[in-house]
mmCIF file of C-alpha atoms in Angstrom:
data_model
loop_
_atom_site.group_PDB
_atom_site.id
_atom_site.type_symbol
_atom_site.label_atom_id
_atom_site.label_comp_id
_atom_site.label_asym_id
_atom_site.label_seq_id
_atom_site.Cartn_x
_atom_site.Cartn_y
_atom_site.Cartn_z
ATOM 1 C CA MET A 279 -33.754 93.748 6.921
ATOM 2 C CA LYS A 280 -36.275 91.197 7.667
ATOM 3 C CA ARG A 281 -34.417 88.881 5.044
ATOM 4 C CA ILE A 282 -31.450 88.615 6.019
ATOM 5 C CA VAL A 283 -33.189 88.265 10.183
ATOM 6 C CA LEU A 284 -34.890 85.762 9.193
ATOM 7 C CA ALA A 285 -32.030 84.025 7.146
ATOM 8 C CA SER A 286 -30.281 84.352 10.239
ATOM 9 C CA ALA A 287 -33.088 83.037 12.351
ATOM 10 C CA SER A 288 -33.157 79.896 10.156
ATOM 11 C CA LEU A 289 -29.818 79.383 10.587
ATOM 12 C CA LEU A 290 -29.299 78.488 13.902
ATOM 13 C CA VAL A 291 -31.720 76.228 14.370
ATOM 14 C CA LEU A 292 -30.601 73.828 11.833
ATOM 15 C CA SER A 293 -27.016 73.966 13.862
ATOM 16 C CA ALA A 294 -28.885 73.276 17.035
ATOM 17 C CA LEU A 295 -31.298 70.618 15.897
ATOM 18 C CA ALA A 296 -28.210 68.754 14.084
ATOM 19 C CA PRO A 297 -25.870 67.263 17.072
ATOM 20 C CA ALA A 298 -29.568 66.340 17.822
ATOM 21 C CA SER A 299 -29.698 64.406 14.522
ATOM 22 C CA ALA A 300 -27.196 63.111 14.407
ATOM 23 C CA ALA A 301 -27.690 61.362 18.273
ATOM 24 C CA ASP A 302 -30.458 59.752 17.302
ATOM 25 C CA LEU A 303 -29.240 57.738 14.713
ATOM 26 C CA ALA A 304 -29.326 53.874 15.115
ATOM 27 C CA ALA A 305 -26.167 52.437 16.180
ATOM 28 C CA ARG A 306 -24.291 50.356 13.286
ATOM 29 C CA PRO A 307 -24.663 47.355 13.914
ATOM 30 C CA TYR A 308 -22.161 44.828 15.223
ATOM 31 C CA THR A 309 -21.450 41.765 12.391
ATOM 32 C CA LYS A 310 -19.929 38.206 14.196
ATOM 33 C CA ALA A 311 -17.299 37.961 11.814
ATOM 34 C CA PRO A 312 -17.639 33.498 10.780
ATOM 35 C CA VAL A 313 -16.398 30.541 12.448
ATOM 36 C CA ALA A 314 -13.185 29.442 10.701
ATOM 37 C CA VAL A 315 -13.960 25.853 9.618
ATOM 38 C CA ALA A 316 -10.901 23.235 10.189
ATOM 39 C CA SER A 317 -10.569 20.595 7.252
ATOM 40 C CA ILE A 318 -9.742 16.746 8.712
ATOM 41 C CA TYR A 319 -9.534 13.758 6.698
ATOM 42 C CA ASN A 320 -11.021 10.831 7.263
ATOM 43 C CA TRP A 321 -9.965 7.613 6.362
ATOM 44 C CA SER A 322 -13.235 5.751 6.406
ATOM 45 C CA GLY A 323 -15.209 3.628 3.670
ATOM 46 C CA PHE A 324 -14.009 0.818 0.356
ATOM 47 C CA TYR A 325 -11.006 2.377 -2.010
ATOM 48 C CA ILE A 326 -9.725 0.352 -4.727
ATOM 49 C CA GLY A 327 -6.449 0.777 -6.841
ATOM 50 C CA GLY A 328 -3.652 0.330 -8.538
ATOM 51 C CA ASN A 329 0.332 -0.850 -6.911
ATOM 52 C CA ALA A 330 3.611 -1.191 -8.828
ATOM 53 C CA GLY A 331 6.673 -1.536 -7.645
ATOM 54 C CA GLY A 332 9.494 -4.356 -7.613
ATOM 55 C CA GLY A 333 9.680 -7.365 -5.099
ATOM 56 C CA SER A 334 13.423 -9.549 -4.137
ATOM 57 C CA SER A 335 13.305 -13.622 -3.806
ATOM 58 C CA HIS A 336 15.783 -15.572 -2.110
ATOM 59 C CA ASN A 337 15.862 -19.136 -2.482
ATOM 60 C CA CYS A 338 17.841 -22.271 -1.117
ATOM 61 C CA TRP A 339 17.689 -25.960 -3.063
ATOM 62 C CA ASP A 340 18.343 -28.607 -1.146
ATOM 63 C CA LEU A 341 18.237 -31.920 -3.244
ATOM 64 C CA THR A 342 16.456 -34.105 -1.647
ATOM 65 C CA ALA A 343 16.084 -37.056 -3.273
ATOM 66 C CA VAL A 344 17.423 -38.656 -7.109
ATOM 67 C CA GLY A 345 14.335 -40.167 -9.042
ATOM 68 C CA VAL A 346 12.008 -41.384 -6.115
ATOM 69 C CA ALA A 347 15.375 -42.774 -4.012
ATOM 70 C CA ALA A 348 16.098 -40.552 -1.422
ATOM 71 C CA ILE A 349 19.580 -39.379 0.137
ATOM 72 C CA PRO A 350 21.307 -37.277 3.268
ATOM 73 C CA VAL A 351 20.031 -33.802 2.115
ATOM 74 C CA THR A 352 22.928 -32.208 0.133
ATOM 75 C CA ALA A 353 22.691 -28.778 -0.508
ATOM 76 C CA GLU A 354 22.639 -27.276 -3.807
ATOM 77 C CA GLY A 355 22.690 -23.222 -3.444
ATOM 78 C CA CYS A 356 20.870 -19.901 -3.398
ATOM 79 C CA HIS A 357 20.262 -16.826 -5.158
ATOM 80 C CA ASN A 358 17.581 -14.376 -5.429
ATOM 81 C CA ALA A 359 15.187 -13.844 -8.297
ATOM 82 C CA THR A 360 14.931 -10.600 -8.014
ATOM 83 C CA GLY A 361 11.721 -8.367 -11.000
ATOM 84 C CA ALA A 362 8.944 -5.600 -11.016
ATOM 85 C CA LEU A 363 5.690 -6.963 -10.387
ATOM 86 C CA VAL A 364 2.633 -4.797 -10.815
ATOM 87 C CA GLY A 365 -1.327 -4.796 -9.466
ATOM 88 C CA GLY A 366 -4.430 -3.534 -7.719
ATOM 89 C CA GLN A 367 -5.723 -3.537 -4.145
ATOM 90 C CA ILE A 368 -9.195 -3.029 -2.106
ATOM 91 C CA GLY A 369 -10.112 -3.131 0.780
ATOM 92 C CA TYR A 370 -11.772 -1.769 3.420
ATOM 93 C CA ARG A 371 -11.060 0.847 5.904
ATOM 94 C CA TRP A 372 -12.719 2.016 10.056
ATOM 95 C CA GLN A 373 -11.106 5.423 11.888
ATOM 96 C CA SER A 374 -11.972 5.879 15.695
ATOM 97 C CA SER A 375 -10.825 8.745 16.696
ATOM 98 C CA SER A 376 -6.787 8.626 14.942
ATOM 99 C CA TRP A 377 -6.537 4.970 14.684
ATOM 100 C CA VAL A 378 -7.094 3.796 11.768
ATOM 101 C CA PHE A 379 -7.658 0.133 11.409
ATOM 102 C CA GLY A 380 -9.057 -2.148 7.701
ATOM 103 C CA LEU A 381 -8.534 -5.300 5.860
ATOM 104 C CA GLU A 382 -7.763 -5.720 2.008
ATOM 105 C CA ALA A 383 -6.662 -7.635 -0.748
ATOM 106 C CA GLN A 384 -3.505 -7.283 -2.545
ATOM 107 C CA GLY A 385 -3.363 -9.082 -5.560
ATOM 108 C CA ASP A 386 0.391 -8.845 -7.454
ATOM 109 C CA TRP A 387 1.345 -10.327 -11.281
ATOM 110 C CA ALA A 388 4.982 -10.531 -10.381
ATOM 111 C CA ASP A 389 8.602 -11.191 -12.834
ATOM 112 C CA LEU A 390 11.024 -12.213 -10.316
ATOM 113 C CA LYS A 391 13.234 -14.466 -11.935
ATOM 114 C CA GLY A 392 16.682 -15.841 -10.589
ATOM 115 C CA SER A 393 19.236 -18.566 -10.756
ATOM 116 C CA ASN A 394 22.569 -20.699 -9.531
ATOM 117 C CA VAL A 395 25.018 -23.386 -10.434
ATOM 118 C CA SER A 396 23.731 -26.281 -8.301
ATOM 119 C CA ALA A 397 26.687 -26.538 -5.392
ATOM 120 C CA PRO A 398 27.549 -31.005 -6.084
ATOM 121 C CA ALA A 399 29.775 -31.899 -8.154
ATOM 122 C CA ALA A 400 27.458 -34.558 -9.175
ATOM 123 C CA LEU A 401 25.158 -31.903 -11.413
ATOM 124 C CA PHE A 402 27.495 -29.860 -12.121
ATOM 125 C CA PRO A 403 27.304 -27.774 -13.844
ATOM 126 C CA LEU A 404 23.038 -27.549 -13.958
ATOM 127 C CA VAL A 405 20.710 -24.347 -13.128
ATOM 128 C CA ASN A 406 18.497 -24.213 -10.607
ATOM 129 C CA ASN A 407 16.268 -21.437 -11.864
ATOM 130 C CA THR A 408 13.129 -19.694 -10.110
ATOM 131 C CA LYS A 409 10.443 -17.575 -11.916
ATOM 132 C CA ILE A 410 7.930 -16.352 -9.430
ATOM 133 C CA ASP A 411 4.149 -14.884 -12.155
ATOM 134 C CA ALA A 412 1.806 -14.063 -8.855
ATOM 135 C CA ILE A 413 2.025 -12.818 -5.767
ATOM 136 C CA GLY A 414 -1.253 -12.126 -3.013
ATOM 137 C CA LEU A 415 -1.653 -11.041 0.175
ATOM 138 C CA PHE A 416 -4.315 -10.804 2.411
ATOM 139 C CA THR A 417 -3.796 -8.509 5.456
ATOM 140 C CA GLY A 418 -5.406 -7.183 8.225
ATOM 141 C CA GLN A 419 -4.743 -3.204 9.374
ATOM 142 C CA VAL A 420 -3.808 -0.757 12.311
ATOM 143 C CA GLY A 421 -2.718 2.345 11.440
ATOM 144 C CA TYR A 422 -2.046 6.145 12.912
ATOM 145 C CA ALA A 423 -3.393 9.275 11.394
ATOM 146 C CA TRP A 424 -2.405 12.830 11.030
ATOM 147 C CA ASN A 425 -5.122 14.724 9.696
ATOM 148 C CA ASN A 426 -4.486 13.778 5.690
ATOM 149 C CA VAL A 427 -1.021 10.971 7.049
ATOM 150 C CA LEU A 428 -1.378 7.605 7.989
ATOM 151 C CA TRP A 429 1.051 5.664 8.951
ATOM 152 C CA TYR A 430 0.276 1.950 9.190
ATOM 153 C CA VAL A 431 1.260 -1.514 9.806
ATOM 154 C CA LYS A 432 -0.341 -4.967 8.039
ATOM 155 C CA GLY A 433 -0.028 -8.556 8.490
ATOM 156 C CA GLY A 434 -2.026 -11.600 7.804
ATOM 157 C CA ALA A 435 -0.804 -14.364 5.238
ATOM 158 C CA ALA A 436 0.961 -13.729 1.502
ATOM 159 C CA VAL A 437 0.873 -16.439 -1.641
ATOM 160 C CA THR A 438 3.074 -17.522 -4.495
ATOM 161 C CA HIS A 439 3.131 -19.299 -7.984
ATOM 162 C CA ASN A 440 6.138 -20.545 -8.669
ATOM 163 C CA LYS A 441 7.822 -22.092 -11.529
ATOM 164 C CA PHE A 442 10.870 -24.084 -10.715
ATOM 165 C CA SER A 443 13.209 -25.657 -13.348
ATOM 166 C CA GLY A 444 16.234 -27.112 -13.925
ATOM 167 C CA THR A 445 18.505 -26.371 -17.038
ATOM 168 C CA LEU A 446 21.738 -27.373 -18.812
ATOM 169 C CA ALA A 447 23.421 -25.644 -21.774
ATOM 170 C CA GLY A 448 20.124 -23.514 -21.869
ATOM 171 C CA ILE A 449 18.196 -26.422 -21.869
ATOM 172 C CA THR A 450 15.457 -27.349 -19.808
ATOM 173 C CA LEU A 451 15.942 -30.710 -18.202
ATOM 174 C CA ASP A 452 13.216 -30.776 -15.844
ATOM 175 C CA THR A 453 10.603 -28.691 -14.091
ATOM 176 C CA ALA A 454 8.107 -28.057 -11.121
ATOM 177 C CA ASN A 455 5.674 -25.648 -10.447
ATOM 178 C CA GLU A 456 3.446 -24.919 -7.201
ATOM 179 C CA THR A 457 1.173 -22.280 -5.597
ATOM 180 C CA ARG A 458 2.876 -21.822 -1.706
ATOM 181 C CA TRP A 459 1.177 -20.688 1.448
ATOM 182 C CA GLY A 460 2.669 -18.539 3.859
ATOM 183 C CA GLY A 461 2.827 -15.119 5.965
ATOM 184 C CA THR A 462 3.715 -11.466 5.634
ATOM 185 C CA VAL A 463 4.166 -7.804 8.077
ATOM 186 C CA GLY A 464 4.034 -5.047 6.383
ATOM 187 C CA THR A 465 4.500 -0.766 6.752
ATOM 188 C CA GLY A 466 3.315 2.046 5.131
ATOM 189 C CA ILE A 467 3.080 5.691 4.569
ATOM 190 C CA GLU A 468 -0.393 7.045 2.866
ATOM 191 C CA PHE A 469 -1.080 11.181 1.444
ATOM 192 C CA GLY A 470 -3.873 12.167 0.994
ATOM 193 C CA PHE A 471 -3.990 15.079 -1.999
ATOM 194 C CA ALA A 472 -7.374 14.916 -2.601
ATOM 195 C CA PRO A 473 -10.963 14.701 -1.883
ATOM 196 C CA ASN A 474 -10.628 10.730 -2.410
ATOM 197 C CA TRP A 475 -7.476 9.974 -4.058
ATOM 198 C CA SER A 476 -3.993 9.166 -1.663
ATOM 199 C CA VAL A 477 -1.162 8.070 -2.275
ATOM 200 C CA ALA A 478 0.956 5.772 -0.507
ATOM 201 C CA VAL A 479 4.666 3.881 -0.900
ATOM 202 C CA GLU A 480 4.520 0.113 1.258
ATOM 203 C CA TYR A 481 7.474 -2.128 2.177
ATOM 204 C CA ASN A 482 6.370 -6.209 2.082
ATOM 205 C CA HIS A 483 8.180 -8.873 4.384
ATOM 206 C CA LEU A 484 7.131 -12.845 3.101
ATOM 207 C CA PHE A 485 7.940 -15.732 4.279
ATOM 208 C CA MET A 486 7.081 -17.731 3.067
ATOM 209 C CA GLY A 487 9.290 -21.181 4.263
ATOM 210 C CA LYS A 488 10.318 -24.275 3.195
ATOM 211 C CA HIS A 489 8.881 -26.706 0.999
ATOM 212 C CA THR A 490 9.176 -30.478 -0.598
ATOM 213 C CA ASP A 491 9.066 -29.786 -4.545
ATOM 214 C CA THR A 492 9.893 -33.005 -7.024
ATOM 215 C CA PHE A 493 11.014 -32.558 -10.566
ATOM 216 C CA THR A 494 9.844 -34.489 -12.858
ATOM 217 C CA PHE A 495 10.648 -34.390 -17.115
ATOM 218 C CA LEU A 496 8.314 -35.669 -19.524
ATOM 219 C CA GLY A 497 5.698 -36.831 -16.698
ATOM 220 C CA VAL A 498 8.621 -38.899 -14.957
ATOM 221 C CA ALA A 499 10.158 -37.427 -11.877
ATOM 222 C CA THR A 500 13.648 -36.516 -11.713
ATOM 223 C CA ARG A 501 15.034 -35.349 -8.813
ATOM 224 C CA SER A 502 13.546 -33.358 -5.521
ATOM 225 C CA ASP A 503 14.395 -29.865 -3.783
ATOM 226 C CA SER A 504 13.507 -28.852 -0.869
ATOM 227 C CA ILE A 505 13.645 -24.757 -1.408
ATOM 228 C CA LYS A 506 12.699 -22.485 1.463
ATOM 229 C CA GLN A 507 11.283 -19.159 0.254
ATOM 230 C CA ASP A 508 11.346 -14.728 1.252
ATOM 231 C CA VAL A 509 10.062 -12.372 -0.979
ATOM 232 C CA ASP A 510 10.629 -8.848 -0.488
ATOM 233 C CA MET A 511 8.899 -5.904 -1.465
ATOM 234 C CA GLY A 512 8.095 -2.990 -2.413
ATOM 235 C CA THR A 513 5.198 -1.154 -3.900
ATOM 236 C CA VAL A 514 3.762 2.665 -5.185
ATOM 237 C CA ARG A 515 -0.043 3.319 -4.325
ATOM 238 C CA LEU A 516 -2.440 4.933 -5.781
ATOM 239 C CA ASN A 517 -5.793 4.659 -3.931
ATOM 240 C CA TYR A 518 -9.291 6.303 -4.047
ATOM 241 C CA THR A 519 -11.649 6.159 -1.173
ATOM 242 C CA PHE A 520 -15.921 5.848 -1.428
ATOM 243 C CA GLY A 521 -17.378 8.199 0.106
ATOM 244 C CA GLY A 522 -16.628 11.389 1.359
ATOM 245 C CA PRO A 523 -12.819 10.943 3.247
ATOM 246 C CA VAL A 524 -13.528 15.477 4.027
ATOM 247 C CA VAL A 525 -14.739 16.656 7.021
ATOM 248 C CA ALA A 526 -15.573 19.839 8.321
ATOM 249 C CA LYS A 527 -14.650 20.313 12.493
ATOM 250 C CA TYR A 528 -15.813 24.005 14.408
#
């Protein structure tokens, strides 16, 4: 009987102490959720890349001399020289808020070719041929960035290397080569698709103006032509930017 009474008393004591013990336990500490990190693309830094695409050059020829004797300017007609482009670019950009500024040099191998039959009856059926085998651009850029998307405009100096010739039944009669300087304006949109890497599409128009070229055959002047030239070029570009273009912002 004593044992039963003691066991019952012990159970009552434990029942009374249980709520007090639970109340004495420390409250579970509150852990603040980690702050979300937003990644923004930084366009600053030196970059290098390659490009490929196509171009079209509009060339209008005016005959100004036969041999070394000047004649009244006579239109010989116009033609488009079209073909492929491939090359590279190097530059530097710096970003201020969402605005991006840059300087760039671009060089492309070109294979733009075209021809037309000379209009004057006295020269018929002489064919005038244009070939552009190299293009260079030296430009400044201003752009606006939406995180990893950059839209920009560019402008500056342009240079083309031209090979002009007159042919008759496929036989070359006279030639003239020149390096011509002019100006360019363009625009592009670029996407950063991975740290350091971006891809862009770009269009440029080159204002190459008029230049008088003297044609020769075996070192003897055959004629002179004033040739007006404009170039349109579109390229796809892949760039690698040195540095860390992705930074964290809290």
